[in-house]
mmCIF file of C-alpha atoms in Angstrom:
data_model
loop_
_atom_site.group_PDB
_atom_site.id
_atom_site.type_symbol
_atom_site.label_atom_id
_atom_site.label_comp_id
_atom_site.label_asym_id
_atom_site.label_seq_id
_atom_site.Cartn_x
_atom_site.Cartn_y
_atom_site.Cartn_z
ATOM 1 C CA MET A 1 104.087 -81.710 9.077
ATOM 2 C CA ALA A 2 104.549 -77.971 9.390
ATOM 3 C CA ARG A 3 101.430 -75.884 9.779
ATOM 4 C CA ARG A 4 100.890 -72.225 9.196
ATOM 5 C CA GLN A 5 99.504 -70.027 11.930
ATOM 6 C CA ARG A 6 95.791 -70.501 12.326
ATOM 7 C CA SER A 7 93.365 -67.750 11.523
ATOM 8 C CA ALA A 8 91.412 -66.055 14.275
ATOM 9 C CA PRO A 9 88.118 -67.691 15.323
ATOM 10 C CA LEU A 10 85.076 -66.485 13.423
ATOM 11 C CA ASP A 11 83.481 -64.937 16.492
ATOM 12 C CA GLU A 12 86.427 -62.557 16.774
ATOM 13 C CA ALA A 13 85.608 -60.863 13.448
ATOM 14 C CA VAL A 14 85.390 -57.068 13.735
ATOM 15 C CA LEU A 15 82.162 -55.382 12.656
ATOM 16 C CA VAL A 16 81.924 -52.090 10.835
ATOM 17 C CA ALA A 17 81.871 -49.224 13.309
ATOM 18 C CA GLN A 18 78.346 -47.857 13.740
ATOM 19 C CA PRO A 19 77.072 -44.830 15.671
ATOM 20 C CA PRO A 20 75.079 -45.726 18.801
ATOM 21 C CA LEU A 21 71.624 -46.932 17.750
ATOM 22 C CA ALA A 22 68.730 -48.659 19.402
ATOM 23 C CA ALA A 23 68.771 -52.414 18.873
ATOM 24 C CA ALA A 24 65.637 -52.243 16.739
ATOM 25 C CA GLU A 25 67.336 -49.769 14.411
ATOM 26 C CA LEU A 26 70.636 -51.619 14.273
ATOM 27 C CA ALA A 27 69.400 -55.151 13.588
ATOM 28 C CA PRO A 28 68.218 -54.704 9.985
ATOM 29 C CA THR A 29 71.128 -52.525 8.849
ATOM 30 C CA ALA A 30 74.311 -53.676 10.599
ATOM 31 C CA GLN A 31 76.688 -55.492 8.264
ATOM 32 C CA PRO A 32 79.956 -57.264 9.107
ATOM 33 C CA ALA A 33 83.144 -55.706 7.861
ATOM 34 C CA GLN A 34 84.262 -57.254 4.604
ATOM 35 C CA ASP A 35 87.201 -59.478 5.460
ATOM 36 C CA ARG A 36 89.213 -59.188 2.251
ATOM 37 C CA THR A 37 92.101 -61.454 3.238
ATOM 38 C CA GLY A 38 90.331 -64.384 4.913
ATOM 39 C CA ALA A 39 88.114 -66.940 3.170
ATOM 40 C CA ALA A 40 86.784 -70.477 3.455
ATOM 41 C CA PHE A 41 86.966 -73.355 0.986
ATOM 42 C CA PHE A 42 84.560 -76.301 1.172
ATOM 43 C CA ASP A 43 84.751 -79.631 -0.589
ATOM 44 C CA VAL A 44 81.275 -80.685 -1.764
ATOM 45 C CA ASP A 45 80.772 -84.461 -1.723
ATOM 46 C CA ASN A 46 80.086 -85.725 1.815
ATOM 47 C CA THR A 47 81.389 -82.424 3.173
ATOM 48 C CA MET A 48 78.734 -79.923 2.120
ATOM 49 C CA MET A 49 76.351 -82.574 0.811
ATOM 50 C CA GLN A 50 75.316 -86.039 1.913
ATOM 51 C CA GLY A 51 76.714 -88.283 -0.781
ATOM 52 C CA ALA A 52 78.068 -87.220 -4.159
ATOM 53 C CA SER A 53 76.658 -84.388 -6.233
ATOM 54 C CA LEU A 54 77.282 -86.152 -9.534
ATOM 55 C CA TYR A 55 75.566 -89.312 -8.339
ATOM 56 C CA TYR A 56 72.391 -87.306 -7.818
ATOM 57 C CA PHE A 57 72.976 -85.421 -11.053
ATOM 58 C CA ALA A 58 73.160 -88.780 -12.860
ATOM 59 C CA ARG A 59 69.969 -89.916 -11.139
ATOM 60 C CA GLY A 60 68.264 -86.800 -12.401
ATOM 61 C CA LEU A 61 69.516 -87.482 -15.908
ATOM 62 C CA ALA A 62 68.289 -91.075 -15.694
ATOM 63 C CA ALA A 63 64.834 -89.851 -14.697
ATOM 64 C CA ARG A 64 64.881 -87.698 -17.843
ATOM 65 C CA ARG A 65 66.032 -90.669 -19.944
ATOM 66 C CA TYR A 66 69.517 -89.266 -20.541
ATOM 67 C CA PHE A 67 70.756 -92.448 -18.872
ATOM 68 C CA THR A 68 69.372 -95.959 -18.521
ATOM 69 C CA THR A 69 69.533 -97.899 -15.298
ATOM 70 C CA ILE A 70 72.150 -100.157 -16.919
ATOM 71 C CA ASP A 71 74.295 -97.117 -17.712
ATOM 72 C CA LEU A 72 73.914 -95.957 -14.114
ATOM 73 C CA ALA A 73 75.011 -99.352 -12.821
ATOM 74 C CA ARG A 74 78.071 -99.363 -15.079
ATOM 75 C CA PHE A 75 79.475 -96.103 -13.822
ATOM 76 C CA ALA A 76 78.488 -97.055 -10.261
ATOM 77 C CA ILE A 77 80.838 -100.031 -10.516
ATOM 78 C CA SER A 78 83.544 -97.764 -11.904
ATOM 79 C CA GLN A 79 83.060 -95.408 -8.971
ATOM 80 C CA ALA A 80 83.265 -98.181 -6.399
ATOM 81 C CA ARG A 81 86.724 -99.037 -7.705
ATOM 82 C CA PHE A 82 87.798 -95.403 -7.863
ATOM 83 C CA ARG A 83 86.646 -94.642 -4.308
ATOM 84 C CA LEU A 84 87.522 -97.839 -2.472
ATOM 85 C CA LEU A 85 90.838 -98.603 -4.138
ATOM 86 C CA ALA A 86 91.930 -94.978 -4.484
ATOM 87 C CA ALA A 87 92.879 -95.722 -8.094
ATOM 88 C CA GLU A 88 94.710 -92.533 -8.904
ATOM 89 C CA HIS A 89 97.685 -93.770 -10.882
ATOM 90 C CA ALA A 90 98.469 -91.980 -14.132
ATOM 91 C CA GLY A 91 96.763 -94.598 -16.305
ATOM 92 C CA ASP A 92 93.589 -94.547 -14.238
ATOM 93 C CA MET A 93 93.400 -90.764 -14.307
ATOM 94 C CA ASP A 94 94.049 -90.680 -18.061
ATOM 95 C CA ARG A 95 91.148 -93.049 -18.648
ATOM 96 C CA ALA A 96 89.019 -91.038 -16.240
ATOM 97 C CA ARG A 97 89.826 -87.850 -18.127
ATOM 98 C CA GLU A 98 88.890 -89.428 -21.451
ATOM 99 C CA ALA A 99 85.586 -90.668 -20.029
ATOM 100 C CA ALA A 100 84.711 -87.267 -18.637
ATOM 101 C CA LEU A 101 85.504 -85.571 -21.933
ATOM 102 C CA SER A 102 83.448 -88.047 -23.923
ATOM 103 C CA PHE A 103 80.513 -87.426 -21.632
ATOM 104 C CA VAL A 104 80.293 -83.668 -22.087
ATOM 105 C CA LYS A 105 81.313 -83.439 -25.743
ATOM 106 C CA GLY A 106 78.589 -81.832 -27.807
ATOM 107 C CA TRP A 107 76.437 -80.775 -24.846
ATOM 108 C CA GLN A 108 75.084 -77.239 -24.932
ATOM 109 C CA VAL A 109 76.192 -75.113 -22.000
ATOM 110 C CA GLU A 110 72.669 -73.780 -21.509
ATOM 111 C CA GLU A 111 71.361 -77.339 -21.265
ATOM 112 C CA MET A 112 73.917 -78.239 -18.590
ATOM 113 C CA GLN A 113 72.976 -75.106 -16.619
ATOM 114 C CA ARG A 114 69.259 -75.836 -16.822
ATOM 115 C CA LEU A 115 69.627 -79.473 -15.830
ATOM 116 C CA SER A 116 71.962 -78.617 -12.969
ATOM 117 C CA GLU A 117 69.452 -76.163 -11.517
ATOM 118 C CA GLU A 118 66.491 -78.521 -11.886
ATOM 119 C CA ILE A 119 68.272 -81.547 -10.447
ATOM 120 C CA PHE A 120 69.743 -79.623 -7.522
ATOM 121 C CA ASP A 121 66.279 -78.467 -6.515
ATOM 122 C CA GLU A 122 64.809 -81.951 -6.928
ATOM 123 C CA LEU A 123 67.479 -84.214 -5.450
ATOM 124 C CA MET A 124 70.280 -82.279 -3.782
ATOM 125 C CA ALA A 125 68.770 -79.410 -1.796
ATOM 126 C CA ASP A 126 67.460 -81.695 0.950
ATOM 127 C CA ARG A 127 70.836 -83.454 1.220
ATOM 128 C CA ILE A 128 72.886 -80.439 2.240
ATOM 129 C CA TRP A 129 74.392 -81.017 5.681
ATOM 130 C CA SER A 130 72.788 -78.382 7.909
ATOM 131 C CA GLY A 131 75.865 -78.377 10.146
ATOM 132 C CA THR A 132 78.252 -77.708 7.263
ATOM 133 C CA ARG A 133 76.011 -75.041 5.840
ATOM 134 C CA ALA A 134 75.999 -73.368 9.251
ATOM 135 C CA LEU A 135 79.807 -73.318 9.162
ATOM 136 C CA ALA A 136 79.726 -71.667 5.741
ATOM 137 C CA ASP A 137 77.129 -69.157 6.902
ATOM 138 C CA ALA A 138 79.313 -68.302 9.911
ATOM 139 C CA HIS A 139 82.164 -67.387 7.563
ATOM 140 C CA LEU A 140 79.813 -65.236 5.491
ATOM 141 C CA ALA A 141 78.466 -63.570 8.637
ATOM 142 C CA SER A 142 82.017 -62.726 9.640
ATOM 143 C CA GLY A 143 82.527 -60.943 6.318
ATOM 144 C CA GLN A 144 84.560 -63.671 4.643
ATOM 145 C CA ARG A 145 83.951 -65.106 1.215
ATOM 146 C CA VAL A 146 83.184 -68.799 0.748
ATOM 147 C CA TRP A 147 83.998 -70.983 -2.234
ATOM 148 C CA LEU A 148 83.131 -74.584 -3.034
ATOM 149 C CA VAL A 149 85.993 -76.663 -4.459
ATOM 150 C CA THR A 150 84.835 -79.745 -6.347
ATOM 151 C CA ALA A 151 85.887 -82.281 -8.965
ATOM 152 C CA ALA A 152 82.426 -81.924 -10.483
ATOM 153 C CA PRO A 153 81.919 -79.655 -13.501
ATOM 154 C CA VAL A 154 82.298 -76.053 -12.451
ATOM 155 C CA GLU A 155 78.808 -75.329 -13.811
ATOM 156 C CA LEU A 156 77.277 -77.718 -11.284
ATOM 157 C CA GLY A 157 79.467 -76.310 -8.527
ATOM 158 C CA ARG A 158 78.314 -72.788 -9.318
ATOM 159 C CA VAL A 159 74.660 -73.808 -9.195
ATOM 160 C CA ILE A 160 75.158 -75.346 -5.742
ATOM 161 C CA ALA A 161 77.057 -72.269 -4.554
ATOM 162 C CA THR A 162 74.372 -69.924 -5.881
ATOM 163 C CA ARG A 163 71.563 -71.911 -4.293
ATOM 164 C CA LEU A 164 73.389 -71.810 -0.935
ATOM 165 C CA GLY A 165 74.207 -68.106 -1.170
ATOM 166 C CA LEU A 166 77.963 -68.685 -1.324
ATOM 167 C CA THR A 167 80.561 -66.653 -3.196
ATOM 168 C CA GLY A 168 81.343 -69.095 -5.981
ATOM 169 C CA ALA A 169 82.886 -72.414 -6.939
ATOM 170 C CA LEU A 170 86.092 -73.891 -8.286
ATOM 171 C CA GLY A 171 85.539 -77.030 -10.350
ATOM 172 C CA THR A 172 86.595 -79.028 -13.364
ATOM 173 C CA VAL A 173 86.424 -76.785 -16.427
ATOM 174 C CA ALA A 174 85.527 -78.111 -19.866
ATOM 175 C CA GLU A 175 86.405 -76.129 -22.978
ATOM 176 C CA ILE A 176 83.467 -74.390 -24.637
ATOM 177 C CA ARG A 177 83.178 -73.321 -28.263
ATOM 178 C CA ASP A 178 80.076 -71.790 -29.860
ATOM 179 C CA GLY A 179 78.042 -72.548 -26.761
ATOM 180 C CA ALA A 180 78.889 -76.277 -26.666
ATOM 181 C CA TYR A 181 81.498 -78.437 -24.958
ATOM 182 C CA THR A 182 84.341 -79.494 -27.225
ATOM 183 C CA GLY A 183 85.413 -82.619 -25.349
ATOM 184 C CA ARG A 184 88.623 -81.033 -24.058
ATOM 185 C CA LEU A 185 89.437 -79.813 -20.582
ATOM 186 C CA VAL A 186 90.773 -76.389 -19.683
ATOM 187 C CA GLY A 187 93.597 -77.312 -17.350
ATOM 188 C CA GLU A 188 93.320 -80.440 -15.191
ATOM 189 C CA MET A 189 90.549 -82.169 -13.275
ATOM 190 C CA MET A 190 89.851 -80.473 -9.950
ATOM 191 C CA HIS A 191 91.110 -83.301 -7.787
ATOM 192 C CA GLY A 192 93.843 -83.870 -5.211
ATOM 193 C CA PRO A 193 96.795 -81.483 -5.632
ATOM 194 C CA ASN A 194 94.925 -79.561 -8.323
ATOM 195 C CA LYS A 195 92.480 -78.336 -5.682
ATOM 196 C CA ALA A 196 95.374 -76.864 -3.730
ATOM 197 C CA ASN A 197 96.776 -75.258 -6.882
ATOM 198 C CA ALA A 198 93.402 -73.707 -7.679
ATOM 199 C CA VAL A 199 93.023 -72.341 -4.150
ATOM 200 C CA GLU A 200 96.500 -70.813 -4.312
ATOM 201 C CA ALA A 201 95.757 -69.231 -7.698
ATOM 202 C CA LEU A 202 92.470 -67.793 -6.429
ATOM 203 C CA ALA A 203 94.188 -66.468 -3.316
ATOM 204 C CA ALA A 204 96.763 -64.687 -5.457
ATOM 205 C CA ALA A 205 94.062 -63.184 -7.680
ATOM 206 C CA GLU A 206 91.841 -62.107 -4.775
ATOM 207 C CA GLY A 207 94.575 -60.935 -2.410
ATOM 208 C CA LEU A 208 93.832 -63.599 0.199
ATOM 209 C CA ASP A 209 96.193 -64.458 3.032
ATOM 210 C CA LEU A 210 96.142 -68.254 3.023
ATOM 211 C CA SER A 211 97.287 -68.372 6.636
ATOM 212 C CA ARG A 212 93.960 -66.711 7.533
ATOM 213 C CA CYS A 213 91.876 -69.057 5.377
ATOM 214 C CA THR A 214 90.061 -72.259 6.338
ATOM 215 C CA ALA A 215 89.453 -75.436 4.330
ATOM 216 C CA TYR A 216 86.917 -78.190 4.974
ATOM 217 C CA SER A 217 86.862 -81.727 3.564
ATOM 218 C CA ASP A 218 85.883 -85.324 4.300
ATOM 219 C CA SER A 219 88.579 -86.999 2.207
ATOM 220 C CA ILE A 220 92.239 -87.864 2.619
ATOM 221 C CA ASN A 221 92.581 -86.944 -1.065
ATOM 222 C CA ASP A 222 92.107 -83.294 -0.068
ATOM 223 C CA VAL A 223 95.091 -83.108 2.284
ATOM 224 C CA PRO A 224 96.941 -80.880 -0.243
ATOM 225 C CA MET A 225 94.136 -78.318 -0.011
ATOM 226 C CA LEU A 226 93.803 -78.683 3.755
ATOM 227 C CA THR A 227 97.502 -78.048 4.295
ATOM 228 C CA THR A 228 97.555 -75.051 1.969
ATOM 229 C CA VAL A 229 95.530 -72.918 4.379
ATOM 230 C CA GLY A 230 96.056 -71.833 7.965
ATOM 231 C CA ARG A 231 93.156 -73.798 9.440
ATOM 232 C CA ALA A 232 92.038 -77.265 8.376
ATOM 233 C CA VAL A 233 88.766 -78.872 9.452
ATOM 234 C CA ALA A 234 87.853 -82.503 8.786
ATOM 235 C CA VAL A 235 84.108 -82.803 8.182
ATOM 236 C CA ASN A 236 82.514 -86.262 8.227
ATOM 237 C CA PRO A 237 86.038 -87.605 7.654
ATOM 238 C CA ASP A 238 86.978 -90.937 6.148
ATOM 239 C CA SER A 239 89.142 -93.099 8.389
ATOM 240 C CA ALA A 240 92.430 -91.978 6.830
ATOM 241 C CA LEU A 241 91.592 -88.291 7.179
ATOM 242 C CA ARG A 242 90.395 -88.815 10.759
ATOM 243 C CA ARG A 243 93.773 -90.300 11.646
ATOM 244 C CA MET A 244 95.525 -87.434 9.873
ATOM 245 C CA ALA A 245 93.392 -84.878 11.704
ATOM 246 C CA ARG A 246 94.215 -86.421 15.062
ATOM 247 C CA SER A 247 97.937 -86.472 14.345
ATOM 248 C CA GLN A 248 97.914 -82.828 13.221
ATOM 249 C CA GLY A 249 95.536 -81.535 15.882
ATOM 250 C CA TRP A 250 92.956 -80.452 13.314
ATOM 251 C CA GLU A 251 89.369 -79.804 14.270
ATOM 252 C CA VAL A 252 86.918 -82.599 13.408
ATOM 253 C CA ARG A 253 83.222 -82.047 12.769
ATOM 254 C CA ASP A 254 81.018 -85.104 12.185
ATOM 255 C CA PHE A 255 77.365 -84.466 11.407
ATOM 256 C CA ARG A 256 76.525 -88.111 10.719
ATOM 257 C CA SER A 257 74.572 -90.333 13.038
ATOM 258 C CA GLY A 258 75.111 -94.076 12.644
ATOM 259 C CA ARG A 259 72.004 -94.325 10.494
ATOM 260 C CA ASN A 260 72.896 -91.327 8.332
ATOM 261 C CA ALA A 261 76.421 -92.649 7.830
ATOM 262 C CA ALA A 262 75.024 -95.891 6.451
ATOM 263 C CA LYS A 263 72.724 -94.031 4.083
ATOM 264 C CA VAL A 264 75.503 -91.802 2.854
ATOM 265 C CA ALA A 265 77.990 -94.609 2.230
ATOM 266 C CA VAL A 266 76.352 -95.919 -0.930
ATOM 267 C CA PRO A 267 75.957 -92.649 -2.868
ATOM 268 C CA VAL A 268 79.435 -91.543 -1.836
ATOM 269 C CA VAL A 269 80.983 -94.731 -3.190
ATOM 270 C CA LEU A 270 78.890 -94.647 -6.326
ATOM 271 C CA GLY A 271 79.214 -90.963 -7.028
ATOM 272 C CA ALA A 272 82.575 -89.675 -5.791
ATOM 273 C CA GLY A 273 84.819 -88.646 -8.644
ATOM 274 C CA MET A 274 82.187 -89.348 -11.268
ATOM 275 C CA VAL A 275 83.876 -86.796 -13.447
ATOM 276 C CA ALA A 276 86.926 -89.012 -13.076
ATOM 277 C CA GLY A 277 85.411 -92.045 -14.751
ATOM 278 C CA ALA A 278 81.867 -92.638 -13.580
ATOM 279 C CA VAL A 279 80.316 -91.466 -16.825
ATOM 280 C CA VAL A 280 81.640 -94.324 -18.923
ATOM 281 C CA GLY A 281 78.128 -95.719 -19.188
ATOM 282 C CA GLY A 282 76.847 -92.288 -20.108
ATOM 283 C CA MET A 283 78.903 -92.240 -23.284
ATOM 284 C CA ALA A 284 76.819 -94.981 -24.861
ATOM 285 C CA LEU A 285 73.621 -93.256 -23.806
ATOM 286 C CA SER A 286 74.870 -89.941 -25.165
ATOM 287 C CA ARG A 287 75.451 -91.556 -28.541
ATOM 288 C CA ARG A 288 71.956 -93.116 -28.502
ATOM 289 C CA ARG A 289 70.460 -89.784 -27.502
ATOM 290 C CA LYS A 290 72.177 -87.943 -30.367
ATOM 291 C CA LYS A 291 70.977 -90.556 -32.868
ATOM 292 C CA ALA A 292 67.436 -90.114 -31.619
ATOM 293 C CA LEU A 293 67.492 -86.361 -32.201
#
């Protein structure tokens, strides 16, 4: 597979020229030159975070009685099929889309924002891979911008990006009217080829040179995004992506020990792609919740 020329290593970034200063004077004020044409794009689930963001989001909702444990088990089973069987045929994705839309319909945007912030702080903050965050921070230190790219709702992606001090997030966008979700998507789910399309659109809008950009992911499903940029890095890769990385000569970073890998396996299977079908059980709960109001 053809590859574009790789971007320069991060440690070769050029700093803004400064007049000679003592180290004590320079340290607090020196800033890297803003690299306007290079950027980094990070998948979230099992790349930036141990496990799946929406799995932990659902756990937080269950603790607040938005879900029951039975509801959680139902969409966990759905996720196991989605993850392990790679069920991405048109019919599966259509049903996934309908489930996702049913889940968010009628929710207030402010409520989603508040819950996302609370649940990130409670359940997700301690599950950020320190190694992956260091990679993101290195891009920021070099003057590049850093975006998360996730199938989760863009609101949740933005909360994670904000908490980590990143530039922003690309995610699945639900239509909003009068401050509430309508049950329709704006565009397509942020998954597979749609991630690559979103990265290309952002690059065009921001004046990025994709050959100087880097993408990070754990999943073979993100090969379209990984091959859109000049430098691809497999982080905590699944077996298919590891093979792909070896064949293409891509860098591989694995921050999992044997024990951590075992711990991560369950939430990844249960939570990955929850937007794409895991919230089936949540629909019934949502209806019960509305009746109770």
